[in-house]
Amino acid sequence: MPGVLDVLTGEEIVEATDPIVEAIDPEAMGAKKVRWYALCHDRVRFVGEAVAAVVAEDRYVANEALELIDVDYEELAIVADRDRAMQPDSPLVEPQWGDNLLASRSIVLGDPERAFADAAHVVTGTVTSARISGTPLEPRGVIAAYDPYQKFLTAWISTQAPHPLRFYLAQSLRLPEGQVRVVQPDVGGGFGLKMPGAQEDTLVCYASLKLRRPVKWIESRAEHLTVSGHSRDTRFEYEAAYEPDGQITAIRLRVVADIGAPSAYNGWGMTFVTWYCLPGPYKIPNGATDLHTIVTNKGPWNAYRGYGKDAAAIVMDRIVDEVAKAASLDTTAVRFRNFIPKDEFPYPQISGAVLDSGDYAAVLQKLLAMVDYDDFPRLREEARKEGRHIGLGIGQELTPEGCSMPGALALCGYDSTEVRVTPAGDVMVLTGVTSPGSGNETGIAQMVADTLGCELSRVRVIQGDTESCPWGSGNYSSRSVILGGSAGILAAQEIRDKMFTIAGRMLEASAADLDAAEGRIFVRGSREQSVTIAEVATQAYQFENSAPMDGLDAGLEATRSFKIPNVYHQPEKQGRYSTYPSWPNAAAACVVEVDPETGYVRILRHVLVHDAGKIINPLLADAQLHGGIAQGLGAALYEGIQYDEDCQLLTTTFMDYTIPTAVELPRFELGHHETPSPFTPLGTKGVGESGLGCTTGALISAVENALPHLDLHLDELPLTPERVWTAIQRATPKGRH
């Protein structure tokens, strides 16, 4: 066909390339492996899995050519849900596995059997989160250009992790890694969905290698919703043993996650993180958790903001609220009763996690004051007299940040930053972390500027280029400031020490007596006795043989890595398993109005108090929380990927997949509480994944609270009007069963 340059099929891809490297090593996590290529060559496992590709002069010719391709399919039996997938006679997504279980894990700590036997009371229930997808402003995109003379491939990719992606591409394309360059341009939002593992990254690069010319692919929204990855399709079955005063003595949890078809994406690791984050901020000494990660013929999971931490928060909020109802206690009383005390940190949670610091009671107290919690019963009664039903709910979460996982190149618990002071006294910061639009380059620049004592305007941060930046894992899990920023501090401190040595010789003063601010190095207590950083830099580069440089190497450059010291912990009976270096937390209060005639829920007010340790830039922190709250409310009320019984996707556009806009969202009220981490130079923690779980839990609780005369239990998300109305119709009046 005129304008068509090539047609690629799965058979060619299998012959010419190796499988896409899995972002998390399954064997290191006790999971099963899958060989996923850039094109499917034998069995199609989900709608949207690519089987052929056309390379053409323009997109219009390419689309016309696609219509001329006929694929001969032999229909296979499908498995459409987690319950069917777990049955012995279920069709198999991966026949060589022998079952549909990607991974399972069980942990028993303390003595839950005795605790349940001795408990005064027990509550049971389920909660199911919907299958959802992140929806960044811009979907993914790849431009690859192979230079046959230099034998060098450059790929501009909408990715969050350029360095790991370079390694993966080199492996799949059978190239030396030194012949591959990955550049991350502005990505238009990531939320985890732009981590490595996508078929198109390898496919487009292979086409460029073969054709020896640039090749571009830009994802459509329908493609994004179909194949770029889903998350959170998880059911929790829980039991909680408790005493009359609300103390929870033991929990049992069965977690069953439907991750769709297995792939090279790292989304399935979210199920392990959910398991790992339980029981959240609460001191519950006995627990038993069973995790089942199930594959079906739905689209694969990919990483998405919250990365399983949100699910853990939601189920714990449900447990606390149910205990409060059963014990006739206020939900806040149960929370205060079970919080980990602030003087017991670092705290080894029963899952094996080590929580670095926190004051959960203080965060909740600040939230209750901001929302005027004690006065709400009066407001609710006044609204009831007007025929309106309003409710207030509370939610809490831990959002551990900066994760690492065994065998996961893209999920390492360290990162590197290089700091260079130029001969003119300007500062260049090259870091392995990247920005998906979060503004972390501003925060990192502040940290380096404060450490050096220079003006912020003289600092330039460079990210996202494997040719210039030191190796790093990129952006995920709010790691940019706590790891990349901390590495920047260490590198800047090394340069600062050298500058102080040079400046001390220039000023005939001891380096120990010097300080720096606003671009000058001065004798402490005598600011007029000073030199500029630019003057010191000139000595370091242009006058390397001068007296101030005696015994020193020329230049002012340093590269340092930073790794939290407690990245690994030894959980009982579980061996070596990864943890998170920082554990920020948040509490949310949501006020809603419910129309019992229609089930419609309107958000009247949303308040959140967050503890991210030392805040570097309040504006950036608040912006991150705004985004997290919006996505939490979207998951609670609107969002849901839908399949029919044949696993045909029904939600391929924003006409079908609903996300909240500024019209539906209230004004967000934010507060901060700082409990510094003992493991980072400035006490910083992450902030980017906060606001999701506690927001969802608070909204569910608020809807139930709006109808206090009913024994209302909401256990499935999202809370669509139909689902809320049905639950109201089925609810019995309080006191009647």
XYZ file of C-alpha atoms in Angstrom:
737
model
C 0.000 0.000 0.000
C 1.517 3.407 -0.903
C 2.978 5.082 2.154
C 3.381 1.862 4.160
C 7.001 1.243 5.154
C 6.656 -2.040 7.000
C 4.264 -4.448 8.665
C 5.484 -6.194 11.811
C 4.059 -9.412 13.203
C 4.574 -11.361 16.383
C 6.603 -14.047 14.630
C 9.186 -11.497 13.497
C 9.354 -9.866 16.925
C 9.948 -13.207 18.668
C 12.691 -14.009 16.197
C 14.421 -10.622 16.330
C 13.990 -9.550 19.970
C 13.926 -10.957 23.465
C 10.995 -10.698 25.899
C 10.365 -7.397 27.621
C 12.209 -7.406 30.939
C 9.788 -7.608 33.841
C 10.081 -4.504 36.007
C 9.844 -6.627 39.165
C 11.641 -9.958 39.241
C 8.772 -12.388 39.976
C 11.015 -15.099 41.334
C 12.474 -12.725 43.931
C 8.914 -12.093 45.128
C 7.794 -15.721 45.016
C 5.688 -15.150 41.880
C 5.492 -16.758 38.427
C 7.214 -15.397 35.338
C 5.719 -14.537 31.973
C 7.416 -14.090 28.587
C 5.824 -10.958 27.100
C 7.030 -9.689 23.753
C 6.498 -6.400 21.940
C 3.879 -8.183 19.819
C 1.796 -11.235 20.691
C 2.769 -14.280 18.621
C 0.711 -17.229 19.806
C -2.103 -16.573 22.272
C -3.993 -13.325 22.781
C -4.903 -13.064 26.445
C -6.867 -9.813 26.632
C -8.663 -7.350 24.394
C -6.119 -4.864 23.072
C -3.032 -7.073 23.232
C -1.074 -6.094 20.120
C -0.608 -8.736 17.395
C 0.586 -6.616 14.440
C 1.949 -3.143 13.736
C 2.073 -0.924 10.669
C 4.786 1.652 10.083
C 3.651 4.274 7.570
C 4.476 7.759 6.369
C 1.622 9.249 8.390
C -1.062 8.153 10.843
C -3.846 8.257 8.266
C -2.132 5.761 5.980
C -1.282 3.636 8.998
C -4.912 3.498 10.118
C -6.074 2.605 6.603
C -3.486 -0.161 6.423
C -4.564 -1.577 9.759
C -8.054 -2.071 8.347
C -6.577 -4.329 5.640
C -5.006 -6.717 8.121
C -7.002 -9.881 8.815
C -6.241 -11.895 11.936
C -7.466 -15.483 12.094
C -8.455 -16.153 15.702
C -9.300 -19.497 17.240
C -11.652 -18.801 20.122
C -10.512 -20.020 23.532
C -12.411 -20.304 26.799
C -12.057 -17.188 28.938
C -11.934 -16.482 32.639
C -13.635 -13.204 33.480
C -13.491 -12.882 37.264
C -11.429 -13.812 40.265
C -13.863 -16.362 41.701
C -14.052 -18.356 38.484
C -10.286 -18.116 38.065
C -9.729 -19.784 41.447
C -11.899 -22.816 40.679
C -10.055 -26.070 39.836
C -11.813 -26.424 36.456
C -11.254 -22.819 35.388
C -9.815 -22.006 31.956
C -6.162 -21.053 32.270
C -4.771 -17.679 31.233
C -1.266 -19.176 31.165
C -1.638 -22.938 30.534
C 1.973 -23.702 31.501
C 1.291 -22.484 35.040
C -1.326 -25.118 35.799
C -3.538 -22.599 37.621
C -4.430 -18.901 37.595
C -2.451 -17.964 40.692
C 0.407 -15.558 39.974
C 1.434 -15.396 43.623
C 0.215 -16.008 47.131
C 1.550 -15.132 50.510
C 0.418 -15.780 54.052
C 1.635 -14.302 57.270
C 0.617 -15.084 60.836
C 2.054 -12.978 63.629
C 1.241 -13.100 67.281
C -1.481 -15.581 68.209
C -4.632 -14.591 66.286
C -6.399 -17.869 67.021
C -6.204 -17.343 70.782
C -7.021 -13.648 70.411
C -10.219 -14.441 68.510
C -11.134 -17.170 70.971
C -10.667 -14.820 73.927
C -12.252 -11.746 72.292
C -15.400 -10.213 73.691
C -16.762 -9.521 70.198
C -15.963 -10.032 66.510
C -17.017 -8.081 63.423
C -16.840 -9.443 59.890
C -17.320 -7.940 56.478
C -16.070 -7.439 52.957
C -15.025 -4.452 50.892
C -14.374 -4.463 47.160
C -12.545 -1.759 45.238
C -13.354 -1.165 41.589
C -10.974 -1.731 38.699
C -9.753 1.741 37.732
C -7.106 3.388 35.594
C -4.930 6.436 35.991
C -5.801 9.078 33.427
C -2.864 11.451 32.910
C -3.466 14.587 30.900
C -1.285 13.139 28.143
C -1.231 9.410 27.300
C 2.045 7.710 26.449
C 4.275 8.427 23.449
C 7.533 7.216 21.882
C 9.871 8.673 19.280
C 12.856 6.490 18.381
C 15.712 7.459 16.050
C 18.488 5.026 15.154
C 21.737 6.416 13.738
C 23.264 3.580 11.659
C 26.607 5.387 11.314
C 27.080 5.869 15.038
C 25.208 2.624 15.754
C 23.320 4.549 18.377
C 19.629 4.534 19.304
C 18.010 7.582 20.887
C 14.484 7.244 22.261
C 12.370 10.094 23.555
C 9.797 8.315 25.686
C 7.024 9.444 28.002
C 8.507 7.483 30.876
C 9.054 7.922 34.586
C 12.256 5.854 34.682
C 14.728 6.554 31.845
C 17.714 4.622 33.201
C 15.901 1.341 33.950
C 14.098 1.653 30.612
C 17.430 2.007 28.801
C 18.583 -1.257 30.383
C 15.324 -3.023 29.502
C 15.398 -1.791 25.893
C 19.000 -2.885 25.471
C 18.128 -6.330 26.800
C 15.055 -6.769 24.593
C 16.686 -5.336 21.459
C 19.942 -7.263 22.013
C 22.020 -4.086 22.011
C 24.895 -2.960 24.230
C 23.444 -0.585 26.798
C 26.032 2.020 25.819
C 24.407 2.251 22.380
C 21.040 3.315 23.783
C 20.003 6.717 25.063
C 16.613 7.409 26.669
C 15.372 10.955 27.104
C 12.330 11.816 29.196
C 10.588 14.932 27.887
C 7.658 16.522 29.727
C 5.386 13.557 30.338
C 2.024 15.195 31.028
C 1.472 13.227 34.224
C 2.456 9.689 35.109
C 0.870 8.350 38.330
C 2.874 5.117 37.856
C 1.406 4.263 34.455
C 4.569 5.390 32.657
C 6.942 3.028 34.390
C 8.825 0.636 32.051
C 7.253 -2.531 30.691
C 5.103 -1.338 27.788
C 5.092 -3.227 24.479
C 5.217 -0.032 22.433
C 8.546 1.124 23.887
C 10.374 -1.905 22.498
C 8.240 -2.110 19.359
C 8.851 1.460 18.176
C 12.570 1.224 18.902
C 12.778 -2.049 16.979
C 11.015 -0.461 13.987
C 13.523 2.395 14.005
C 16.439 -0.042 14.162
C 15.049 -2.067 11.272
C 14.080 0.865 9.043
C 17.041 3.063 10.082
C 14.845 6.111 10.370
C 12.867 7.892 13.088
C 9.578 6.271 14.097
C 6.845 7.842 16.242
C 3.864 6.431 18.119
C 1.390 8.469 20.174
C -1.212 6.696 22.283
C -4.916 7.467 21.944
C -7.173 7.722 24.965
C -8.982 4.514 23.936
C -5.662 2.685 23.702
C -4.687 4.072 27.081
C -7.850 2.879 28.820
C -7.578 -0.510 27.100
C -3.943 -1.529 27.469
C -1.879 0.923 29.527
C -2.821 -0.694 32.768
C -5.508 -0.967 35.420
C -5.407 -1.383 39.181
C -7.267 -1.909 42.491
C -9.685 -4.673 41.446
C -9.404 -6.239 44.917
C -11.761 -7.863 47.400
C -11.040 -7.920 51.128
C -12.719 -10.321 53.520
C -12.029 -9.281 57.081
C -12.615 -10.275 60.689
C -11.672 -8.164 63.682
C -11.680 -9.188 67.342
C -12.274 -6.341 69.774
C -13.036 -5.477 73.393
C -15.931 -3.307 74.684
C -13.616 -0.279 74.940
C -12.859 -0.529 71.211
C -9.413 -2.070 71.448
C -8.820 -4.291 68.424
C -6.878 -7.350 69.509
C -6.612 -9.280 66.259
C -7.487 -9.159 62.572
C -7.858 -11.773 59.869
C -7.743 -10.687 56.246
C -8.166 -12.531 52.971
C -7.060 -10.401 50.036
C -7.972 -11.526 46.517
C -6.752 -9.315 43.665
C -7.725 -9.684 39.999
C -4.661 -8.355 38.157
C -5.863 -9.277 34.663
C -3.395 -10.885 32.263
C 0.206 -11.087 33.473
C 2.636 -8.711 31.780
C 6.000 -7.009 32.207
C 4.307 -4.122 34.034
C 5.022 -3.905 37.751
C 1.392 -3.358 38.766
C 0.937 -6.777 40.330
C 3.417 -5.727 43.024
C 0.658 -3.504 44.451
C -0.957 -6.570 46.001
C 2.184 -7.209 48.040
C 2.304 -3.578 49.141
C -1.333 -3.726 50.300
C -0.497 -6.777 52.354
C 2.659 -5.107 53.652
C 0.920 -1.897 54.808
C -1.589 -3.646 57.049
C -2.720 -2.886 59.730
C -1.708 0.716 59.036
C -1.316 3.173 61.926
C -2.808 0.814 64.486
C -1.116 -1.273 67.156
C -2.857 -4.601 66.674
C -0.673 -7.366 68.109
C -2.181 -10.376 66.362
C -2.857 -10.826 62.685
C -3.301 -13.368 59.903
C -3.311 -12.295 56.273
C -3.722 -14.430 53.162
C -2.924 -12.825 49.821
C -4.012 -14.294 46.486
C -2.926 -12.589 43.260
C -5.147 -13.943 40.488
C -4.841 -13.617 36.688
C -7.826 -13.338 34.329
C -8.452 -12.322 30.708
C -8.919 -8.662 31.601
C -6.296 -6.059 30.776
C -3.139 -6.175 32.894
C -2.501 -4.170 36.012
C 0.026 -1.381 35.935
C 1.369 0.793 38.721
C -1.030 3.512 39.814
C -0.775 6.235 42.421
C -1.175 4.788 45.863
C 0.367 1.503 44.693
C -1.735 -0.639 47.022
C -1.348 1.593 50.067
C -4.736 3.144 49.374
C -6.428 -0.262 49.446
C -4.894 -1.055 52.836
C -6.168 2.276 54.188
C -9.698 1.673 52.901
C -10.045 -1.766 54.476
C -8.677 -0.570 57.820
C -11.118 2.370 57.809
C -13.939 -0.095 57.209
C -12.770 -2.285 60.084
C -12.485 0.647 62.497
C -15.920 2.000 61.522
C -17.557 -1.413 61.891
C -15.982 -1.925 65.336
C -17.204 1.535 66.356
C -20.760 0.751 65.227
C -20.836 -2.635 66.918
C -19.390 -1.266 70.184
C -21.618 1.857 70.103
C -18.518 4.046 70.137
C -17.502 7.047 68.104
C -15.117 6.108 65.298
C -12.532 8.584 66.612
C -12.558 6.895 70.025
C -11.677 3.561 68.409
C -8.883 5.189 66.440
C -7.348 6.927 69.454
C -7.614 3.677 71.403
C -5.618 1.715 68.815
C -3.016 4.171 67.502
C 0.663 3.291 67.770
C 1.955 5.646 70.509
C 4.269 8.386 69.289
C 7.048 7.332 71.674
C 7.336 3.797 70.208
C 8.934 4.755 66.884
C 10.675 3.392 64.898
C 7.928 0.792 65.182
C 8.138 -2.763 63.749
C 4.637 -3.424 62.405
C 3.340 -7.005 62.419
C 3.731 -7.200 58.623
C 7.472 -6.697 58.987
C 7.443 -3.031 58.038
C 9.483 -0.586 60.101
C 7.565 2.677 60.545
C 10.044 5.523 60.915
C 8.066 8.122 62.877
C 4.594 9.496 63.445
C 2.117 11.110 65.797
C -1.185 9.803 64.492
C -3.186 11.103 67.437
C -1.940 14.663 66.893
C -2.805 14.508 63.186
C -6.343 13.337 63.963
C -6.773 15.926 66.712
C -5.789 18.710 64.330
C -8.232 17.388 61.736
C -11.116 17.246 64.227
C -10.443 20.845 65.242
C -10.343 22.030 61.624
C -13.634 20.361 60.725
C -15.291 21.310 64.064
C -16.119 17.672 64.679
C -17.811 18.140 68.054
C -20.371 20.542 66.594
C -21.322 18.359 63.639
C -24.156 16.397 65.355
C -25.973 19.703 65.822
C -25.510 20.618 62.172
C -26.700 17.198 61.070
C -29.842 17.495 63.186
C -30.606 20.968 61.838
C -30.232 19.690 58.280
C -32.505 16.742 59.075
C -35.233 19.133 60.142
C -34.924 20.737 56.713
C -35.309 17.353 55.024
C -31.605 17.102 54.179
C -29.297 14.214 55.048
C -25.698 15.220 55.720
C -22.928 13.086 57.152
C -19.308 13.368 58.245
C -16.772 10.579 57.841
C -13.177 10.098 58.948
C -10.428 8.253 57.119
C -6.739 7.659 57.840
C -3.824 6.269 55.934
C -0.166 5.464 55.909
C 1.448 6.105 52.528
C 4.970 4.685 52.757
C 7.214 6.274 50.149
C 10.464 5.532 48.359
C 9.960 1.795 48.041
C 12.373 -0.823 46.805
C 11.626 -4.399 45.858
C 13.990 -7.378 45.497
C 15.256 -7.807 41.952
C 13.504 -4.681 40.673
C 15.884 -2.408 38.783
C 13.152 0.207 38.417
C 12.275 0.005 42.103
C 15.566 0.533 43.915
C 15.830 2.032 47.377
C 18.556 4.526 46.524
C 19.269 7.280 44.036
C 22.140 9.478 42.901
C 22.660 13.185 42.322
C 25.600 15.112 40.921
C 26.204 18.746 41.881
C 28.501 20.988 39.865
C 29.501 24.538 40.703
C 30.700 26.171 37.470
C 33.666 28.570 37.226
C 31.147 31.434 37.261
C 29.558 30.219 40.485
C 26.399 28.831 38.912
C 25.129 25.452 40.082
C 24.055 22.510 37.969
C 22.252 19.603 39.628
C 22.009 16.384 37.613
C 19.879 13.759 39.284
C 18.644 10.250 38.623
C 15.158 11.066 39.835
C 12.725 12.588 37.357
C 9.691 14.823 37.420
C 6.292 13.788 36.023
C 5.133 17.384 36.430
C 5.220 17.467 40.218
C 7.762 20.291 40.465
C 10.311 18.251 42.395
C 13.083 20.043 40.500
C 12.167 23.161 42.481
C 12.297 21.291 45.787
C 15.661 19.699 44.955
C 17.044 23.081 43.863
C 15.976 24.564 47.210
C 17.734 21.793 49.145
C 20.973 22.222 47.206
C 20.840 26.035 47.341
C 20.301 26.026 51.102
C 23.168 23.574 51.597
C 25.617 25.574 49.448
C 24.381 28.955 50.645
C 23.809 30.221 47.119
C 20.876 32.007 45.505
C 18.092 29.716 44.276
C 18.089 31.531 40.937
C 21.608 30.220 40.230
C 20.602 26.546 40.523
C 19.513 24.562 37.485
C 18.222 20.997 37.865
C 18.662 18.579 34.950
C 16.696 15.332 34.879
C 15.553 12.596 32.550
C 18.530 12.028 30.217
C 20.571 8.839 30.479
C 23.520 10.479 28.677
C 24.036 13.259 31.213
C 22.389 12.304 34.515
C 23.759 9.785 37.001
C 22.016 6.431 37.174
C 18.723 6.528 39.034
C 15.390 4.766 39.277
C 13.391 7.810 38.186
C 10.115 8.934 39.676
C 7.735 6.754 41.649
C 6.597 6.391 45.240
C 7.282 10.073 46.027
C 10.977 9.286 46.125
C 12.340 12.359 44.341
C 12.869 14.623 47.345
C 13.584 11.995 49.986
C 16.168 10.136 47.857
C 17.237 12.405 44.982
C 17.047 15.504 47.161
C 18.923 13.846 50.014
C 21.627 12.687 47.583
C 21.826 16.284 46.395
C 22.368 17.461 49.967
C 25.224 14.980 50.441
C 26.886 16.048 47.180
C 26.394 19.744 48.012
C 27.856 19.217 51.494
C 30.972 17.711 49.939
C 31.357 20.752 47.671
C 30.548 23.113 50.534
C 33.336 21.611 52.640
C 35.808 22.111 49.770
C 34.611 25.685 49.168
C 34.986 26.475 52.868
C 38.557 25.140 52.793
C 39.415 27.382 49.825
C 37.537 30.376 51.257
C 39.194 29.923 54.653
C 42.618 30.178 53.021
C 41.509 33.222 51.024
C 40.162 34.910 54.180
C 42.920 33.601 56.467
C 40.274 32.050 58.698
C 39.435 28.566 59.878
C 36.943 26.703 57.701
C 35.142 25.694 60.887
C 34.372 29.376 61.546
C 32.714 29.986 58.165
C 29.124 30.070 57.001
C 27.422 30.776 53.686
C 24.270 32.567 52.555
C 23.030 34.562 49.566
C 26.022 33.585 47.447
C 28.743 34.648 49.919
C 30.995 32.718 52.268
C 31.776 34.717 55.398
C 33.295 34.490 58.839
C 30.556 33.722 61.307
C 29.771 36.918 63.229
C 31.638 39.114 60.731
C 29.778 39.094 57.422
C 31.900 41.884 55.947
C 34.859 39.492 56.003
C 33.693 37.413 53.039
C 34.226 36.158 49.500
C 31.619 35.239 46.921
C 30.994 31.667 45.845
C 31.901 32.798 42.316
C 35.319 33.983 43.553
C 35.912 30.644 45.242
C 34.842 28.820 42.052
C 37.314 30.875 40.033
C 40.091 29.740 42.358
C 38.975 26.107 42.034
C 38.981 26.086 38.224
C 41.328 28.807 36.922
C 43.982 29.022 39.604
C 44.475 25.407 40.546
C 48.141 26.111 41.343
C 47.407 29.001 43.710
C 48.009 28.861 47.463
C 44.277 28.461 48.325
C 44.252 25.295 46.198
C 47.338 23.732 47.765
C 46.722 19.996 48.126
C 43.256 20.158 46.555
C 42.041 18.802 43.223
C 40.726 21.341 40.748
C 36.989 21.806 40.218
C 33.848 21.756 42.318
C 31.938 18.637 41.388
C 30.572 15.777 43.471
C 28.259 12.799 42.923
C 26.657 11.044 45.858
C 24.041 8.371 46.367
C 21.566 8.205 49.194
C 19.939 5.136 50.660
C 17.819 4.940 53.768
C 19.590 2.771 56.373
C 16.555 0.628 57.209
C 15.513 -0.386 53.711
C 15.352 -4.036 54.778
C 13.804 -5.674 57.784
C 13.606 -9.320 58.794
C 9.910 -10.167 59.240
C 9.224 -13.246 61.304
C 9.108 -16.366 59.110
C 9.237 -14.328 55.924
C 12.929 -13.889 55.218
C 14.327 -10.769 53.630
C 11.575 -8.548 52.309
C 11.652 -4.952 51.219
C 10.239 -2.089 53.189
C 9.840 1.645 52.756
C 12.180 4.278 54.138
C 9.566 6.871 55.078
C 5.998 6.510 56.324
C 3.988 9.735 55.979
C 0.406 9.644 57.162
C -2.792 11.601 56.753
C -6.284 11.951 58.189
C -9.265 13.155 56.164
C -12.749 14.371 57.018
C -15.430 14.418 54.357
C -18.860 16.048 54.681
C -21.510 14.922 52.194
C -25.196 15.296 51.486
C -27.091 12.178 50.421
C -30.398 12.091 48.566
C -32.014 8.818 49.709
C -34.559 9.004 46.884
C -31.878 8.813 44.185
C -28.692 7.705 45.958
C -26.902 10.824 44.717
C -23.979 11.963 46.885
C -22.800 15.586 46.887
C -19.543 16.547 48.585
C -19.971 19.608 50.774
C -16.568 19.808 52.398
C -13.261 17.981 52.434
C -10.509 18.547 55.018
C -7.154 16.766 55.155
C -4.240 16.968 57.589
C -0.974 15.467 56.405
C 2.344 14.582 58.025
C 5.214 14.399 55.523
C 7.948 15.231 57.989
C 9.846 18.381 57.092
C 8.068 20.235 54.279
C 10.501 21.680 51.716
C 8.016 23.613 49.602
C 4.457 24.028 50.998
C 3.017 25.040 47.616
C 4.262 21.874 45.920
C 3.160 19.721 48.849
C -0.345 21.162 48.781
C -0.563 20.688 45.021
C 0.325 17.019 45.416
C -2.356 16.603 48.071
C -4.933 18.300 45.833
C -4.209 15.726 43.143
C -4.349 12.806 45.547
C -7.678 13.942 47.015
C -9.162 14.381 43.542
C -8.128 10.864 42.555
C -9.386 9.469 45.862
C -12.797 11.060 45.372
C -12.845 9.851 41.772
C -12.250 6.266 42.869
C -14.871 6.595 45.599
C -17.705 8.030 43.508
C -17.143 7.763 39.782
C -14.400 5.631 38.304
C -14.738 2.028 37.193
C -13.319 -0.023 34.311
C -16.124 -2.277 33.085
C -15.992 -5.556 31.132
C -18.847 -7.703 29.871
C -19.090 -11.447 30.494
C -16.814 -12.095 27.486
C -14.100 -9.745 28.798
C -14.900 -7.119 26.179
C -13.980 -3.687 27.508
C -16.948 -1.321 27.781
C -15.195 1.813 29.050
C -12.885 3.044 26.296
C -13.590 6.793 26.389
C -14.372 9.499 28.928
C -17.982 9.164 27.854
C -17.941 5.798 29.624
C -15.140 6.130 32.168
C -16.094 9.004 34.444
C -13.507 11.139 36.206
C -14.310 14.112 38.464
C -13.832 17.653 37.235
C -13.661 20.975 39.043
C -17.474 21.046 38.912
C -17.827 17.956 41.128
C -14.949 18.627 43.509
C -15.182 20.877 46.582
C -12.602 23.339 47.803
C -9.906 21.392 49.615
C -8.928 22.476 53.125
C -5.420 21.377 54.106
C -3.367 21.267 57.266
C 0.113 19.941 58.031
C 1.767 18.301 61.011
C 5.511 17.678 60.894
C 6.993 14.578 62.493
C 10.520 14.435 61.011
C 11.911 11.137 59.814
C 15.057 10.092 61.677
C 16.409 8.500 58.501
C 16.705 11.461 56.091
C 19.084 14.460 56.339
C 16.313 17.033 56.750
C 13.630 14.753 58.203
C 11.696 14.730 54.915
C 9.134 12.123 53.914
C 7.137 11.663 50.725
C 3.856 13.388 49.942
C 2.827 12.485 46.387
C 0.746 9.381 47.081
C -1.180 10.765 50.021
C -4.820 11.722 50.142
C -6.201 8.767 48.190
C -6.987 6.052 50.725
C -8.081 8.223 53.621
C -10.226 10.329 51.290
C -12.051 7.261 49.984
C -12.533 5.839 53.482
C -13.811 9.164 54.792
C -16.358 9.481 51.998
C -17.756 5.965 52.529
C -18.074 6.664 56.224
C -19.722 10.028 55.565
C -22.451 8.483 53.404
C -23.265 5.970 56.133
C -23.173 8.736 58.741
C -25.702 10.779 56.768
C -28.374 8.161 57.453
C -27.824 7.293 61.137
C -31.277 5.786 61.488
C -30.315 2.953 59.098
C -28.005 0.005 59.607
C -26.247 0.927 56.365
C -23.154 -0.933 55.183
C -21.409 0.180 51.980
C -18.909 -2.399 50.810
C -18.359 -1.887 47.082
C -16.807 0.964 45.115
C -17.507 3.258 43.398
C -20.516 4.624 45.287
C -22.619 5.292 42.225
C -26.165 6.602 42.830
C -27.588 3.212 41.891
C -25.306 1.380 44.307
C -26.036 3.805 47.169
C -29.801 3.717 46.500
C -29.788 -0.088 46.478
C -27.882 -0.221 49.764
C -30.370 2.191 51.322
C -33.310 0.047 50.204
C -31.726 -3.059 51.694
C -30.722 -1.419 54.983
C -32.806 -2.104 58.071
C -33.703 0.579 60.627
C -31.352 0.694 63.593
C -32.480 -1.720 66.291
C -34.429 -3.937 63.881
C -32.905 -7.060 62.311
